[in-house]
CSV table of C-alpha atoms in Angstrom, one decimal:
chain,number,residue,atom,x,y,z
W,1,MET,CA,-46.4,46.4,-28.4
W,2,ASP,CA,-48.8,45.7,-25.1
W,3,ILE,CA,-47.1,48.3,-22.4
W,4,PHE,CA,-46.6,45.4,-20.0
W,5,ASP,CA,-44.1,45.1,-22.6
W,6,ARG,CA,-42.9,48.3,-23.0
W,7,ILE,CA,-42.4,48.6,-19.1
W,8,LYS,CA,-41.1,45.0,-18.0
W,9,ASN,CA,-37.7,46.6,-16.7
W,10,MET,CA,-38.5,49.7,-15.3
W,11,LYS,CA,-38.6,50.3,-12.0
W,12,ILE,CA,-42.5,51.3,-10.7
W,13,LEU,CA,-43.3,52.6,-7.1
W,14,LEU,CA,-46.7,52.9,-5.8
W,15,VAL,CA,-47.7,54.4,-2.3
W,16,ASP,CA,-51.5,53.6,-1.5
W,17,ASP,CA,-52.5,53.3,2.3
W,18,ASP,CA,-55.3,50.7,1.2
W,19,GLU,CA,-53.5,47.5,1.9
W,20,TRP,CA,-56.3,46.2,-0.4
W,21,ILE,CA,-55.3,48.2,-3.8
W,22,ARG,CA,-51.8,47.6,-2.6
W,23,ASP,CA,-51.9,43.6,-2.6
W,24,SER,CA,-54.0,44.0,-6.2
W,25,LEU,CA,-52.0,46.2,-8.2
W,26,SER,CA,-48.7,44.2,-6.9
W,27,LEU,CA,-51.0,40.9,-7.9
W,28,PHE,CA,-51.8,42.5,-11.2
W,29,PHE,CA,-48.1,43.9,-12.1
W,30,GLU,CA,-46.8,40.5,-11.5
W,31,THR,CA,-49.6,38.8,-13.6
W,32,GLU,CA,-48.1,40.7,-16.4
W,33,GLY,CA,-44.4,40.0,-15.4
W,34,CYS,CA,-43.7,44.0,-13.5
W,35,ASN,CA,-41.9,44.2,-10.9
W,36,LEU,CA,-44.1,47.2,-8.4
W,37,LEU,CA,-43.0,47.9,-5.0
W,38,THR,CA,-45.5,49.6,-2.7
W,39,PHE,CA,-45.4,51.8,0.2
W,40,GLU,CA,-48.1,52.2,2.5
W,41,THR,CA,-47.1,56.0,3.5
W,42,ALA,CA,-45.4,58.5,1.2
W,43,GLU,CA,-42.5,59.0,4.1
W,44,GLU,CA,-42.1,55.5,3.3
W,45,GLY,CA,-42.0,56.2,-0.1
W,46,MET,CA,-39.3,59.4,0.2
W,47,GLU,CA,-37.2,57.0,1.7
W,48,ALA,CA,-37.7,54.6,-1.1
W,49,VAL,CA,-37.0,57.3,-4.1
W,50,THR,CA,-34.1,58.6,-1.9
W,51,HIS,CA,-32.1,54.8,-2.7
W,52,GLN,CA,-33.2,53.9,-5.9
W,53,VAL,CA,-34.3,55.5,-9.2
W,54,TYR,CA,-37.9,54.5,-10.0
W,55,ASP,CA,-39.1,55.4,-13.9
W,56,ILE,CA,-42.8,55.0,-12.5
W,57,VAL,CA,-44.2,56.8,-9.3
W,58,ILE,CA,-47.9,55.9,-8.5
W,59,SER,CA,-49.1,57.9,-5.7
W,60,ASP,CA,-52.3,57.6,-3.8
W,61,TYR,CA,-53.6,61.5,-3.2
W,62,LYS,CA,-55.0,61.2,0.4
W,63,LEU,CA,-52.3,59.6,2.6
W,64,PRO,CA,-51.5,59.9,6.0
W,65,GLY,CA,-49.1,62.4,7.1
W,66,MET,CA,-48.1,64.1,3.9
W,67,ASP,CA,-50.6,63.8,0.6
W,68,GLY,CA,-49.9,62.9,-2.5
W,69,LEU,CA,-49.4,66.0,-4.3
W,70,GLU,CA,-46.7,67.0,-2.3
W,71,PHE,CA,-44.7,63.7,-2.2
W,72,LEU,CA,-45.1,63.6,-5.7
W,73,ARG,CA,-43.8,67.5,-5.8
W,74,ARG,CA,-40.8,66.1,-3.4
W,75,VAL,CA,-40.3,63.0,-6.0
W,76,LYS,CA,-39.8,65.5,-8.5
W,77,GLU,CA,-37.0,67.5,-7.1
W,78,LYS,CA,-35.3,64.3,-6.4
W,79,GLN,CA,-36.8,62.0,-9.7
W,80,PRO,CA,-37.1,64.2,-12.5
W,81,ASN,CA,-37.6,62.6,-15.2
W,82,ALA,CA,-39.9,59.7,-13.1
W,83,LEU,CA,-43.5,59.8,-14.9
W,84,GLU,CA,-45.9,60.3,-12.3
W,85,ILE,CA,-49.8,59.3,-11.5
W,86,LEU,CA,-51.7,60.2,-9.5
W,87,ILE,CA,-54.7,58.2,-8.0
W,88,THR,CA,-57.7,60.4,-6.5
W,89,ALA,CA,-61.3,59.8,-5.0
W,90,TYR,CA,-60.6,63.7,-4.6
W,91,ALA,CA,-60.2,65.0,-8.1
W,92,ASN,CA,-62.0,69.0,-7.5
W,93,CYS,CA,-60.9,71.6,-9.5
W,94,GLU,CA,-58.2,72.7,-7.0
W,95,ILE,CA,-56.2,68.8,-7.2
W,96,LEU,CA,-56.4,68.9,-10.6
W,97,LYS,CA,-54.9,72.3,-11.2
W,98,GLU,CA,-52.4,71.8,-8.6
W,99,ALA,CA,-51.2,68.0,-10.2
W,100,LYS,CA,-51.3,69.6,-13.6
W,101,ILE,CA,-48.7,72.9,-12.2
W,102,LEU,CA,-46.7,69.9,-10.9
W,103,GLY,CA,-46.4,68.0,-14.0
W,104,ILE,CA,-48.5,65.0,-12.8
W,105,LYS,CA,-48.4,62.9,-16.0
W,106,ASP,CA,-52.1,61.5,-14.9
W,107,ILE,CA,-54.9,60.8,-13.1
W,108,ILE,CA,-56.7,58.1,-12.0
W,109,PRO,CA,-60.0,58.7,-10.9
W,110,LYS,CA,-61.1,56.3,-7.6
W,111,PRO,CA,-63.3,53.8,-7.8
W,112,PHE,CA,-61.0,52.4,-10.4
W,113,SER,CA,-60.0,48.7,-12.2
W,114,SER,CA,-57.1,47.2,-14.0
W,115,GLU,CA,-57.9,48.5,-16.8
W,116,ASP,CA,-57.8,52.4,-16.0
W,117,VAL,CA,-54.6,51.7,-15.1
W,118,GLU,CA,-53.5,49.7,-18.2
W,119,THR,CA,-55.2,53.3,-19.9
W,120,SER,CA,-52.9,55.3,-17.6
W,121,LEU,CA,-49.8,53.2,-18.4
W,122,THR,CA,-49.9,53.1,-21.8
W,123,ARG,CA,-50.9,57.1,-21.7
W,124,ILE,CA,-48.1,57.9,-20.1
W,125,ILE,CA,-45.6,55.9,-21.9
W,126,GLU,CA,-46.9,57.2,-25.2
W,127,LYS,CA,-46.5,61.1,-24.3
W,128,SER,CA,-43.4,60.3,-23.0
W,129,ALA,CA,-42.1,58.5,-26.3
């Protein structure tokens, strides 16, 4: 079964301060028949998770204000069943260790392609099944 068929009915949230990434991934998910809600800041993302339950939460690491690790830690407190993915161009040992401790399901290094996102989604969905 195609990964997008499996996530069609899931609620997916993306937080990234890069407008091009938000727009590109929105178009990519829309083309695959999936809905993706996007926000520019972690603070906006936190507002969203207080009003809606999300199945998958994707966040960039480097954000204005709260960083992606702190955002995903807070999401985990509110929504422990959400599958979390971190996007980062700063994948050093410390960040990777912290992500693992937080239980983040996957990390996508920048630069990335739509295939990288698809592979990551496949990996986390299969692990959670």
